[in-house]
Amino acid sequence: MPLFKRGPAADAEGYIDAIAAGDVREDEMTTVRVGGKKVILTRHDGRLVAIDSACPHGAADLSEGTLRRGKLCCHEHDYCFDVASGRLVWPDDEPYRLRRYDVKEEGGVVKVRPTPIR
């Protein structure tokens, strides 16, 4: 019996299998663990998006918030972010951005590279 439970190994490009592609729906949040991180997956305008679940403002769990028309709003302080760009849309005078990850669909599987996009 191994001492440590290991998740799926990363491929040559650093992507890790996360979930079946059919389980990620348009403008709905799906939460997975990838590389020890809690990640929110969604599709917006047909594009696959992967976001860290920790709010950059107060570290609240964004998966407990709401997602409407591409805007993800935190349940604690009502900060809202555009999921496509990661930019804060409310309030508009603060510098916070979502941590986003490279994501792709391959062979019916969503794969995430758990290194934030800069």
PDB file of N, CA, C and O in Angstrom, residues 99-100 102 115-118:
ATOM      1  N   ARG A  99      -7.300  34.096 -11.028  1.00  0.00           N
ATOM      2  CA  ARG A  99      -6.208  33.227 -11.464  1.00  0.00           C
ATOM      3  C   ARG A  99      -6.807  32.233 -12.437  1.00  0.00           C
ATOM      4  O   ARG A  99      -7.712  31.484 -12.090  1.00  0.00           O
ATOM      5  N   ARG A 100      -6.323  32.267 -13.674  1.00  0.00           N
ATOM      6  CA  ARG A 100      -6.845  31.378 -14.713  1.00  0.00           C
ATOM      7  C   ARG A 100      -5.763  30.387 -15.117  1.00  0.00           C
ATOM      8  O   ARG A 100      -4.576  30.645 -14.942  1.00  0.00           O
ATOM      9  N   ASP A 102      -4.437  27.375 -18.189  1.00  0.00           N
ATOM     10  CA  ASP A 102      -4.580  26.835 -19.541  1.00  0.00           C
ATOM     11  C   ASP A 102      -5.415  25.568 -19.445  1.00  0.00           C
ATOM     12  O   ASP A 102      -5.228  24.746 -18.530  1.00  0.00           O
ATOM     13  N   THR A 115      -0.705  25.669 -13.653  1.00  0.00           N
ATOM     14  CA  THR A 115       0.184  26.820 -13.463  1.00  0.00           C
ATOM     15  C   THR A 115      -0.587  28.042 -13.943  1.00  0.00           C
ATOM     16  O   THR A 115      -1.048  28.060 -15.087  1.00  0.00           O
ATOM     17  N   PRO A 116      -0.758  29.084 -13.090  1.00  0.00           N
ATOM     18  CA  PRO A 116      -1.560  30.232 -13.502  1.00  0.00           C
ATOM     19  C   PRO A 116      -1.038  30.901 -14.775  1.00  0.00           C
ATOM     20  O   PRO A 116       0.161  30.987 -15.001  1.00  0.00           O
ATOM     21  N   ILE A 117      -1.973  31.374 -15.608  1.00  0.00           N
ATOM     22  CA  ILE A 117      -1.634  32.146 -16.800  1.00  0.00           C
ATOM     23  C   ILE A 117      -1.179  33.515 -16.340  1.00  0.00           C
ATOM     24  O   ILE A 117      -1.814  34.128 -15.501  1.00  0.00           O
ATOM     25  N   ARG A 118      -0.133  33.997 -16.885  1.00  0.00           N
ATOM     26  CA  ARG A 118       0.371  35.336 -16.499  1.00  0.00           C
ATOM     27  C   ARG A 118      -0.097  36.355 -17.481  1.00  0.00           C
ATOM     28  O   ARG A 118      -0.300  36.203 -18.589  1.00  0.00           O
TER      29      ARG A 118
END
